């Protein structure tokens, strides 16, 4: 199935608003910048009055098999009070990492067209023993970043 640019470009924005809506539903004070020039999709005012910046990254149901939770070619340098929210539609999973955690866990591309950018792959693939079909799974090593809510942002 061929994915149109309109669909793929719109997917990211739709998921940003979906996740922001979930945060609002939890009672979090979320502010959305009009322009995304600094890789900030949302700003959250925490209960203690401090602010954090959020970058949301999403992968759709329609990505290639094996890439359900591959987030690649991300330009990033360590930033205080900055968090990534990674969402995989196909796996129906959300991971949250601070800037520091993302740098620690991601791979830095050392060659090619994305040199200097970072990638993280939250999923792997295996062959189902019964059906012999290739299936994706979330890697256990990232379980500590898996979330079911946004309580760490309160």
Short mmCIF file of C-alpha atoms in Angstrom, two decimals:
data_model
loop_
_atom_site.label_atom_id
_atom_site.label_comp_id
_atom_site.label_asym_id
_atom_site.label_seq_id
_atom_site.Cartn_x
_atom_site.Cartn_y
_atom_site.Cartn_z
CA UNK A 1 0.00 0.00 0.00
CA UNK A 2 1.45 3.34 -1.04
CA UNK A 3 1.26 6.06 1.60
CA UNK A 4 0.63 9.55 0.31
CA UNK A 5 2.79 12.40 1.58
CA UNK A 6 -0.37 14.11 2.85
CA UNK A 7 -1.19 11.08 4.97
CA UNK A 8 2.34 10.56 6.31
CA UNK A 9 2.90 14.25 7.07
CA UNK A 10 -0.49 14.55 8.74
CA UNK A 11 -0.05 11.42 10.84
CA UNK A 12 2.63 12.98 13.04
CA UNK A 13 0.57 16.08 13.73
CA UNK A 14 -2.56 14.00 14.46
CA UNK A 15 -0.65 11.86 16.98
CA UNK A 16 0.85 14.97 18.60
CA UNK A 17 -2.67 16.26 19.24
CA UNK A 18 -3.87 12.80 20.31
CA UNK A 19 -1.13 12.52 22.95
CA UNK A 20 -1.54 16.15 24.05
CA UNK A 21 -5.27 15.42 24.42
CA UNK A 22 -4.47 12.47 26.69
CA UNK A 23 -2.21 14.72 28.78
CA UNK A 24 -4.98 17.31 29.07
CA UNK A 25 -7.43 14.57 30.07
CA UNK A 26 -5.07 13.71 32.94
CA UNK A 27 -5.23 17.34 34.09
CA UNK A 28 -1.78 18.37 32.90
CA UNK A 29 -1.33 22.03 31.91
CA UNK A 30 -0.14 21.74 28.30
CA UNK A 31 0.75 24.63 26.01
CA UNK A 32 1.30 24.16 22.28
CA UNK A 33 3.71 26.47 20.42
CA UNK A 34 2.41 27.91 17.16
CA UNK A 35 5.73 27.21 15.45
CA UNK A 36 7.89 24.07 15.83
CA UNK A 37 11.27 25.71 15.21
CA UNK A 38 13.06 24.31 18.27
CA UNK A 39 11.81 20.71 18.23
CA UNK A 40 9.22 21.54 20.89
CA UNK A 41 5.74 20.13 20.32
CA UNK A 42 4.39 20.96 23.78
CA UNK A 43 5.33 22.82 26.94
CA UNK A 44 4.06 21.50 30.26
CA UNK A 45 3.69 23.45 33.47
CA UNK A 46 4.28 20.99 36.29
CA UNK A 47 2.49 21.15 39.65
CA UNK A 48 5.63 22.63 41.26
CA UNK A 49 5.47 25.55 38.79
CA UNK A 50 8.44 24.46 36.68
CA UNK A 51 8.19 23.96 32.92
CA UNK A 52 9.36 21.14 30.68
CA UNK A 53 9.58 20.92 26.90
CA UNK A 54 8.24 17.90 25.02
CA UNK A 55 9.14 16.51 21.60
CA UNK A 56 6.65 13.92 20.29
CA UNK A 57 7.77 11.29 17.78
CA UNK A 58 5.36 8.77 16.27
CA UNK A 59 5.42 5.76 13.94
CA UNK A 60 2.28 4.75 12.08
CA UNK A 61 0.62 1.42 11.50
CA UNK A 62 1.80 1.61 7.88
CA UNK A 63 5.60 1.59 8.32
CA UNK A 64 7.66 -1.29 6.94
CA UNK A 65 7.67 -4.55 8.89
CA UNK A 66 10.39 -4.34 11.52
CA UNK A 67 10.24 -0.55 11.80
CA UNK A 68 7.22 -0.16 14.12
CA UNK A 69 9.30 1.62 16.76
CA UNK A 70 12.33 2.84 14.84
CA UNK A 71 12.97 6.55 15.38
CA UNK A 72 15.88 7.62 13.20
CA UNK A 73 17.80 10.68 12.05
CA UNK A 74 16.96 12.80 15.09
CA UNK A 75 19.11 15.90 15.57
CA UNK A 76 19.60 16.37 19.29
CA UNK A 77 22.04 17.76 21.84
CA UNK A 78 21.43 17.45 25.59
CA UNK A 79 18.82 19.90 26.87
CA UNK A 80 17.71 20.44 30.45
CA UNK A 81 13.99 19.97 31.18
CA UNK A 82 13.46 18.35 27.76
CA UNK A 83 11.65 15.07 27.15
CA UNK A 84 10.83 12.81 24.22
CA UNK A 85 7.51 11.00 23.95
CA UNK A 86 7.83 8.13 21.46
CA UNK A 87 4.64 6.44 20.22
CA UNK A 88 4.26 3.34 18.03
CA UNK A 89 0.78 2.95 16.60
CA UNK A 90 1.35 -0.66 15.48
CA UNK A 91 2.71 -1.75 18.86
CA UNK A 92 0.31 0.58 20.72
CA UNK A 93 3.12 1.58 23.06
CA UNK A 94 4.48 4.85 24.41
CA UNK A 95 7.96 5.46 25.80
CA UNK A 96 9.13 8.61 27.60
CA UNK A 97 12.79 9.58 27.91
CA UNK A 98 14.56 12.66 29.17
CA UNK A 99 17.07 14.30 26.88
CA UNK A 100 19.90 12.72 28.87
CA UNK A 101 18.31 9.24 28.72
CA UNK A 102 17.77 9.55 24.98
CA UNK A 103 21.43 10.42 24.41
CA UNK A 104 22.51 7.51 26.61
CA UNK A 105 20.23 4.96 24.90
CA UNK A 106 20.32 6.09 21.26
CA UNK A 107 22.96 5.43 18.63
CA UNK A 108 24.90 8.29 17.09
CA UNK A 109 25.21 7.93 13.31
CA UNK A 110 28.91 8.11 12.49
CA UNK A 111 28.64 7.98 8.69
CA UNK A 112 26.25 8.42 5.81
CA UNK A 113 23.75 11.14 5.04
CA UNK A 114 22.55 11.32 8.68
CA UNK A 115 25.97 11.67 10.28
CA UNK A 116 25.71 13.32 13.70
CA UNK A 117 22.04 12.44 14.10
CA UNK A 118 20.66 9.90 16.57
CA UNK A 119 18.51 6.78 16.19
CA UNK A 120 16.73 4.49 18.60
CA UNK A 121 14.99 1.21 17.84
CA UNK A 122 12.52 0.19 20.56
CA UNK A 123 11.41 -2.95 18.74
CA UNK A 124 12.83 -6.11 17.32
CA UNK A 125 11.45 -8.85 15.09
CA UNK A 126 11.20 -12.60 15.45
CA UNK A 127 9.57 -15.46 13.60
CA UNK A 128 6.41 -16.89 15.14
CA UNK A 129 7.11 -20.60 15.81
CA UNK A 130 3.62 -21.68 14.75
CA UNK A 131 2.72 -19.41 11.84
CA UNK A 132 6.32 -18.83 10.69
CA UNK A 133 5.37 -15.19 10.14
CA UNK A 134 7.67 -12.34 11.10
CA UNK A 135 6.33 -10.45 14.12
CA UNK A 136 7.46 -7.34 15.95
CA UNK A 137 7.92 -7.01 19.69
CA UNK A 138 8.98 -4.25 22.08
CA UNK A 139 12.54 -4.77 23.34
CA UNK A 140 12.59 -5.47 27.09
CA UNK A 141 15.68 -3.33 27.62
CA UNK A 142 13.46 -0.26 27.12
CA UNK A 143 10.64 -1.39 29.45
CA UNK A 144 11.72 1.14 32.08
CA UNK A 145 10.66 3.90 29.67
CA UNK A 146 7.25 2.38 28.80
CA UNK A 147 4.29 4.32 30.16
CA UNK A 148 0.52 4.01 30.35
CA UNK A 149 0.00 7.62 31.45
CA UNK A 150 1.87 10.89 31.78
CA UNK A 151 2.11 11.01 35.59
CA UNK A 152 5.84 11.71 35.47
CA UNK A 153 4.93 15.13 34.04
CA UNK A 154 2.66 16.13 36.98
#
